[in-house]
Tab-separated table of C-alpha atoms in Angstrom:
chain	number	residue	atom	x	y	z
A	1	MET	CA	-67.856	34.911	16.820
A	2	LYS	CA	-64.262	35.950	17.576
A	3	PRO	CA	-61.496	34.883	15.160
A	4	ILE	CA	-59.160	32.008	15.988
A	5	ILE	CA	-56.770	33.290	13.270
A	6	GLU	CA	-56.484	36.923	12.237
A	7	THR	CA	-53.978	38.553	9.881
A	8	GLN	CA	-53.492	42.214	9.042
A	9	ASN	CA	-51.406	43.237	6.001
A	10	LEU	CA	-49.261	40.114	6.484
A	11	SER	CA	-46.360	40.038	4.018
A	12	PHE	CA	-43.170	38.102	3.381
A	13	ARG	CA	-40.236	38.652	1.010
A	14	PHE	CA	-37.575	36.254	-0.211
A	15	GLY	CA	-35.026	38.811	-1.404
A	16	SER	CA	-36.735	40.759	-4.185
A	17	ASN	CA	-39.527	38.181	-4.500
A	18	VAL	CA	-42.722	38.982	-2.588
A	19	ALA	CA	-44.174	35.595	-1.663
A	20	VAL	CA	-47.061	36.933	0.411
A	21	ARG	CA	-48.476	40.431	0.039
A	22	ASP	CA	-50.741	42.321	2.438
A	23	LEU	CA	-52.883	39.394	3.582
A	24	THR	CA	-55.807	40.479	5.728
A	25	PHE	CA	-58.332	37.805	6.705
A	26	GLN	CA	-60.045	36.167	9.672
A	27	VAL	CA	-60.985	32.578	10.457
A	28	PRO	CA	-63.860	32.135	12.943
A	29	GLU	CA	-63.288	30.150	16.108
A	30	GLY	CA	-64.665	26.611	15.899
A	31	SER	CA	-64.505	26.413	12.115
A	32	ILE	CA	-62.753	23.985	9.794
A	33	CYS	CA	-61.048	26.244	7.274
A	34	ALA	CA	-59.774	25.109	3.857
A	35	PHE	CA	-56.710	27.173	2.904
A	36	LEU	CA	-56.440	26.870	-0.876
A	37	GLY	CA	-54.368	28.117	-3.796
A	38	LEU	CA	-52.296	26.954	-6.732
A	39	ASN	CA	-48.653	25.920	-6.276
A	40	GLY	CA	-46.633	29.002	-5.374
A	41	ALA	CA	-49.650	30.921	-4.074
A	42	GLY	CA	-47.952	31.455	-0.691
A	43	LYS	CA	-49.835	28.955	1.469
A	44	THR	CA	-46.865	27.284	3.191
A	45	THR	CA	-45.105	30.627	3.680
A	46	THR	CA	-48.244	31.989	5.339
A	47	ILE	CA	-48.535	28.956	7.606
A	48	LYS	CA	-44.884	29.289	8.630
A	49	MET	CA	-45.536	32.914	9.582
A	50	LEU	CA	-48.584	31.851	11.594
A	51	MET	CA	-46.410	29.321	13.409
A	52	ASN	CA	-43.583	31.871	13.938
A	53	ILE	CA	-41.199	29.713	11.904
A	54	LEU	CA	-40.770	32.691	9.554
A	55	ARG	CA	-40.875	36.301	10.721
A	56	PRO	CA	-43.162	38.489	8.590
A	57	SER	CA	-41.580	41.185	6.459
A	58	GLY	CA	-44.605	43.272	7.329
A	59	GLY	CA	-47.983	43.110	9.013
A	60	THR	CA	-49.167	40.872	11.829
A	61	ALA	CA	-50.751	37.503	12.504
A	62	ARG	CA	-52.683	36.577	15.630
A	63	LEU	CA	-53.542	33.066	16.813
A	64	MET	CA	-56.065	32.653	19.627
A	65	GLY	CA	-55.828	36.414	20.163
A	66	VAL	CA	-52.024	36.454	20.565
A	67	ASP	CA	-49.449	37.897	18.155
A	68	SER	CA	-47.737	34.943	16.441
A	69	LYS	CA	-44.319	36.402	17.309
A	70	LYS	CA	-45.233	36.333	21.012
A	71	LEU	CA	-46.611	32.815	21.373
A	72	ARG	CA	-45.540	31.349	24.697
A	73	SER	CA	-45.882	27.937	26.324
A	74	GLY	CA	-49.503	28.553	27.306
A	75	GLU	CA	-50.553	29.240	23.724
A	76	LEU	CA	-48.322	26.527	22.255
A	77	ALA	CA	-49.958	23.980	24.566
A	78	ASN	CA	-53.233	24.769	22.784
A	79	LEU	CA	-51.793	24.701	19.272
A	80	GLY	CA	-51.344	21.608	17.086
A	81	TYR	CA	-49.266	21.570	13.896
A	82	VAL	CA	-48.582	18.928	11.259
A	83	SER	CA	-46.151	20.236	8.636
A	84	GLU	CA	-45.719	19.090	5.063
A	85	ASN	CA	-42.246	17.752	6.001
A	86	ARG	CA	-43.542	15.378	8.707
A	87	GLU	CA	-40.169	15.121	10.395
A	88	LEU	CA	-40.266	12.713	13.331
A	89	PRO	CA	-37.595	11.251	15.666
A	90	GLU	CA	-37.443	7.987	13.743
A	91	TRP	CA	-35.385	6.158	16.345
A	92	MET	CA	-38.356	6.328	18.720
A	93	THR	CA	-41.183	3.823	18.919
A	94	VAL	CA	-44.731	5.124	18.618
A	95	ARG	CA	-45.242	4.528	22.335
A	96	ARG	CA	-42.123	6.511	23.228
A	97	LEU	CA	-43.116	9.378	20.923
A	98	LEU	CA	-46.481	9.716	22.619
A	99	SER	CA	-44.923	9.382	26.101
A	100	TYR	CA	-42.378	12.053	25.145
A	101	CYS	CA	-45.087	14.479	23.981
A	102	LYS	CA	-47.550	13.931	26.840
A	103	PRO	CA	-45.766	15.929	29.623
A	104	MET	CA	-45.633	19.020	27.402
A	105	TYR	CA	-49.414	19.332	27.308
A	106	PRO	CA	-51.446	19.667	30.524
A	107	THR	CA	-54.644	18.850	28.614
A	108	TRP	CA	-53.355	15.533	27.214
A	109	ASP	CA	-56.308	13.127	27.085
A	110	ASP	CA	-55.150	9.536	27.642
A	111	ALA	CA	-58.533	8.063	26.733
A	112	PHE	CA	-58.671	10.050	23.492
A	113	CYS	CA	-55.084	9.063	22.665
A	114	ASP	CA	-55.789	5.366	23.295
A	115	LYS	CA	-58.922	5.537	21.161
A	116	LEU	CA	-57.032	7.120	18.262
A	117	VAL	CA	-54.263	4.516	18.475
A	118	LYS	CA	-56.873	1.767	18.364
A	119	ASP	CA	-58.923	3.387	15.589
A	120	PHE	CA	-55.796	3.989	13.505
A	121	ASN	CA	-54.499	0.457	14.183
A	122	LEU	CA	-51.125	1.957	15.070
A	123	PRO	CA	-48.432	-0.447	16.386
A	124	LEU	CA	-47.175	1.132	19.602
A	125	ASP	CA	-43.943	-0.840	19.824
A	126	ALA	CA	-42.854	-0.299	16.223
A	127	LYS	CA	-40.057	2.192	15.551
A	128	LEU	CA	-41.134	5.174	13.479
A	129	LYS	CA	-38.401	4.504	10.922
A	130	ASN	CA	-40.001	1.132	10.152
A	131	LEU	CA	-43.482	2.518	9.553
A	132	SER	CA	-45.105	3.314	6.226
A	133	MET	CA	-45.733	6.945	5.307
A	134	GLY	CA	-49.388	6.547	6.205
A	135	MET	CA	-48.581	5.164	9.648
A	136	LYS	CA	-46.084	7.985	10.288
A	137	VAL	CA	-48.749	10.539	9.423
A	138	LYS	CA	-51.150	8.835	11.832
A	139	ALA	CA	-48.543	8.989	14.593
A	140	SER	CA	-47.875	12.643	13.830
A	141	LEU	CA	-51.584	13.441	13.916
A	142	ILE	CA	-52.164	11.652	17.231
A	143	SER	CA	-49.249	13.483	18.841
A	144	SER	CA	-50.777	16.758	17.581
A	145	ILE	CA	-54.380	16.262	18.707
A	146	ALA	CA	-54.319	13.944	21.753
A	147	TYR	CA	-54.182	17.042	23.976
A	148	ARG	CA	-57.257	18.477	22.204
A	149	PRO	CA	-55.679	21.736	20.971
A	150	LYS	CA	-57.886	24.763	20.435
A	151	LEU	CA	-56.317	25.219	16.996
A	152	LEU	CA	-54.905	22.547	14.670
A	153	ILE	CA	-52.888	23.736	11.649
A	154	LEU	CA	-52.214	21.231	8.870
A	155	ASP	CA	-49.991	21.782	5.835
A	156	ALA	CA	-50.684	19.328	2.966
A	157	PRO	CA	-51.680	16.499	5.353
A	158	PHE	CA	-53.155	14.173	2.692
A	159	SER	CA	-50.201	14.197	0.292
A	160	GLY	CA	-49.142	10.676	-0.627
A	161	LEU	CA	-51.747	8.949	1.545
A	162	ASP	CA	-53.964	6.125	0.343
A	163	PRO	CA	-57.768	6.568	0.522
A	164	LEU	CA	-58.169	4.503	3.704
A	165	VAL	CA	-55.566	6.508	5.624
A	166	ARG	CA	-57.117	9.739	4.345
A	167	ASP	CA	-60.487	8.621	5.638
A	168	GLU	CA	-59.037	7.753	9.051
A	169	PHE	CA	-57.196	11.087	9.139
A	170	ILE	CA	-60.414	12.958	8.371
A	171	ARG	CA	-62.338	11.055	11.036
A	172	GLY	CA	-59.682	11.993	13.581
A	173	MET	CA	-59.990	15.679	12.684
A	174	LEU	CA	-63.784	15.578	12.735
A	175	GLU	CA	-63.768	13.885	16.124
A	176	LEU	CA	-61.437	16.564	17.486
A	177	SER	CA	-63.565	19.362	16.077
A	178	GLY	CA	-66.891	17.799	17.039
A	179	GLU	CA	-66.071	16.760	20.607
A	180	SER	CA	-63.702	19.573	21.589
A	181	GLY	CA	-64.971	22.448	19.466
A	182	SER	CA	-61.442	22.841	18.138
A	183	SER	CA	-60.663	24.942	15.073
A	184	VAL	CA	-58.850	23.373	12.107
A	185	PHE	CA	-56.882	25.281	9.452
A	186	VAL	CA	-55.928	22.919	6.635
A	187	SER	CA	-53.925	23.640	3.482
A	188	SER	CA	-54.351	20.967	0.844
A	189	HIS	CA	-54.379	20.235	-2.884
A	190	ASP	CA	-56.797	17.359	-2.256
A	191	ILE	CA	-59.924	19.430	-2.777
A	192	ASP	CA	-62.195	16.366	-2.652
A	193	GLU	CA	-61.085	15.777	0.930
A	194	VAL	CA	-61.418	19.339	2.237
A	195	ASP	CA	-64.771	19.590	0.422
A	196	LYS	CA	-66.073	17.081	2.977
A	197	LEU	CA	-64.762	19.111	5.896
A	198	ALA	CA	-64.647	22.828	5.362
A	199	ASP	CA	-67.210	25.337	6.587
A	200	TRP	CA	-64.862	28.278	5.901
A	201	VAL	CA	-62.608	28.929	2.887
A	202	VAL	CA	-59.565	31.146	2.331
A	203	ILE	CA	-58.102	31.265	-1.201
A	204	LEU	CA	-54.782	32.837	-2.225
A	205	ASN	CA	-53.603	33.790	-5.689
A	206	GLU	CA	-49.936	34.675	-6.218
A	207	GLY	CA	-49.508	35.796	-2.626
A	208	HIS	CA	-52.684	37.885	-2.573
A	209	LEU	CA	-55.929	37.137	-0.771
A	210	HIS	CA	-58.683	36.332	-3.257
A	211	LEU	CA	-61.466	35.496	-0.808
A	212	SER	CA	-62.218	34.578	2.781
A	213	GLU	CA	-65.784	33.520	3.561
A	214	SER	CA	-68.012	30.699	4.698
A	215	THR	CA	-68.455	27.698	2.423
A	216	GLU	CA	-72.201	28.289	2.544
A	217	SER	CA	-71.812	31.859	1.299
A	218	LEU	CA	-69.409	30.775	-1.434
A	219	GLN	CA	-71.698	28.037	-2.718
A	220	THR	CA	-74.696	30.364	-2.579
A	221	ARG	CA	-73.140	32.899	-4.935
A	222	PHE	CA	-71.510	30.521	-7.463
A	223	ARG	CA	-73.560	28.879	-10.220
A	224	GLN	CA	-72.721	27.028	-13.422
A	225	VAL	CA	-74.768	28.683	-16.149
A	226	LEU	CA	-75.889	27.094	-19.399
A	227	LEU	CA	-78.009	28.933	-21.950
A	228	THR	CA	-79.085	28.464	-25.542
A	229	VAL	CA	-79.638	31.196	-28.116
A	230	ASP	CA	-81.583	31.425	-31.382
A	231	GLU	CA	-78.587	31.749	-33.678
A	232	GLU	CA	-75.057	30.332	-33.679
A	233	ILE	CA	-72.576	32.481	-31.751
A	234	SER	CA	-69.286	32.984	-33.516
A	235	ARG	CA	-67.928	35.326	-30.885
A	236	LEU	CA	-68.926	36.302	-27.353
A	237	PRO	CA	-69.866	39.935	-26.721
A	238	GLU	CA	-67.156	42.180	-25.319
A	239	ASN	CA	-67.161	43.685	-21.816
A	240	LEU	CA	-69.039	40.853	-20.132
A	241	PRO	CA	-69.717	41.319	-16.402
A	242	ALA	CA	-66.594	40.773	-14.330
A	243	SER	CA	-68.455	38.218	-12.210
A	244	TRP	CA	-68.834	35.906	-15.234
A	245	LEU	CA	-65.904	33.496	-15.157
A	246	ILE	CA	-64.459	31.379	-17.995
A	247	PRO	CA	-67.278	32.122	-20.494
A	248	GLU	CA	-67.264	30.022	-23.662
A	249	SER	CA	-69.597	29.376	-26.557
A	250	SER	CA	-70.189	26.522	-28.982
A	251	ASP	CA	-72.771	26.670	-31.756
A	252	ARG	CA	-75.895	27.993	-29.998
A	253	THR	CA	-74.766	27.190	-26.454
A	254	VAL	CA	-73.081	29.494	-23.933
A	255	ARG	CA	-71.446	28.231	-20.737
A	256	LEU	CA	-70.043	30.312	-17.897
A	257	VAL	CA	-69.787	30.507	-14.129
A	258	GLU	CA	-71.586	33.320	-12.345
A	259	SER	CA	-69.705	34.213	-9.165
A	260	ARG	CA	-72.305	36.740	-7.956
A	261	TYR	CA	-75.506	34.832	-8.540
A	262	GLU	CA	-78.772	36.563	-7.634
A	263	ALA	CA	-81.971	34.633	-8.311
A	264	ASN	CA	-83.798	37.714	-9.620
A	265	GLU	CA	-81.026	39.760	-11.211
A	266	THR	CA	-78.828	37.147	-12.924
A	267	PRO	CA	-81.443	35.847	-15.421
A	268	GLU	CA	-82.318	39.431	-16.391
A	269	THR	CA	-78.657	40.280	-16.987
A	270	LEU	CA	-78.133	37.178	-19.107
A	271	ARG	CA	-81.159	37.959	-21.283
A	272	ARG	CA	-80.011	41.556	-21.669
A	273	VAL	CA	-76.533	40.470	-22.852
A	274	PHE	CA	-77.951	37.622	-24.973
A	275	PRO	CA	-81.312	38.905	-26.287
A	276	GLY	CA	-82.008	35.652	-28.085
A	277	ALA	CA	-81.503	33.533	-24.971
A	278	GLY	CA	-83.893	30.622	-24.586
A	279	GLU	CA	-83.679	28.152	-21.715
A	280	LEU	CA	-81.434	29.131	-18.797
A	281	THR	CA	-79.973	26.528	-16.444
A	282	PHE	CA	-78.300	27.338	-13.102
A	283	ALA	CA	-76.467	24.489	-11.325
A	284	PRO	CA	-75.008	24.624	-7.783
A	285	MET	CA	-71.275	23.953	-7.476
A	286	SER	CA	-69.107	21.973	-5.081
A	287	LEU	CA	-66.109	23.580	-3.410
A	288	LYS	CA	-63.869	21.641	-5.794
A	289	GLU	CA	-65.721	22.957	-8.852
A	290	ILE	CA	-65.549	26.505	-7.520
A	291	PHE	CA	-61.833	26.277	-6.826
A	292	LEU	CA	-61.080	24.798	-10.255
A	293	THR	CA	-63.075	27.598	-11.889
A	294	LEU	CA	-61.124	30.214	-9.953
A	295	ALA	CA	-57.823	28.482	-10.761
A	296	LYS	CA	-58.633	28.608	-14.482
A	297	SER	CA	-59.566	32.270	-14.223
A	298	PHE	CA	-56.299	33.026	-12.368
A	299	ARG	CA	-54.288	31.372	-15.129
A	300	ALA	CA	-56.287	33.058	-17.884
A	301	THR	CA	-55.593	36.458	-16.293
A	302	THR	CA	-51.878	35.682	-15.997
A	303	GLU	CA	-51.649	34.639	-19.633
A	304	VAL	CA	-53.284	37.812	-20.961
């Protein structure tokens, strides 16, 4: 499947500070991609380069097969964007906002727009400045997906929203993706929410790409490992496999996360490193658990 987003050695500098360094990744068309990383990882800077709000210091980004620096009206009419700032013309009513946006997009779907307004219980005649944050986000989302864009880019869309609004927001995205086959690229710290959505994952660490792969592949190779040994362990062996993340021991118990799990090879490796190993337990992990494990390993590496 061809990529809907593709970057090659994408980089950005703020003076002497390199915020994003040599990012090379692809996002398949039709996917819902979770774009994850700790604060300061470079997510918003990357999104701004994708949207041509910031010009890269180096490398390239392509959206829908077009260089981000050369996006024209035809491509922009197929691109939706909800930024973390959520700036709206607050003097407008919801109805006027939607009427203002409609002529810009030849694919605007009135029936879809009306359905979203009804589902979101959005007051059409209310001025945006009088709406709650949740209602403003709903208005912003409708104006960004009513024309069924091929690609929807969201930067921290769930921040500050109550659970009900989050659920409605997610349903709107799923409906867009399911009915239109649209691709969604969402950056968020609300891992529980993107865990429900994502079938592709891109993770940054301090401006570098850490991984880009399908959620299925990621969850296949990550396992929480618990093992017991015959005698109390006072200290873990040195030079453990690099794929073993955040290993720790307590009494006769060892816990770790295996990031390269192989059903046949992993148990053998564990028993070779811990000759007195008894019962071995391997538990699947959610996307949230995987991300938190990686975040801890990033911090542990930084602190060394």
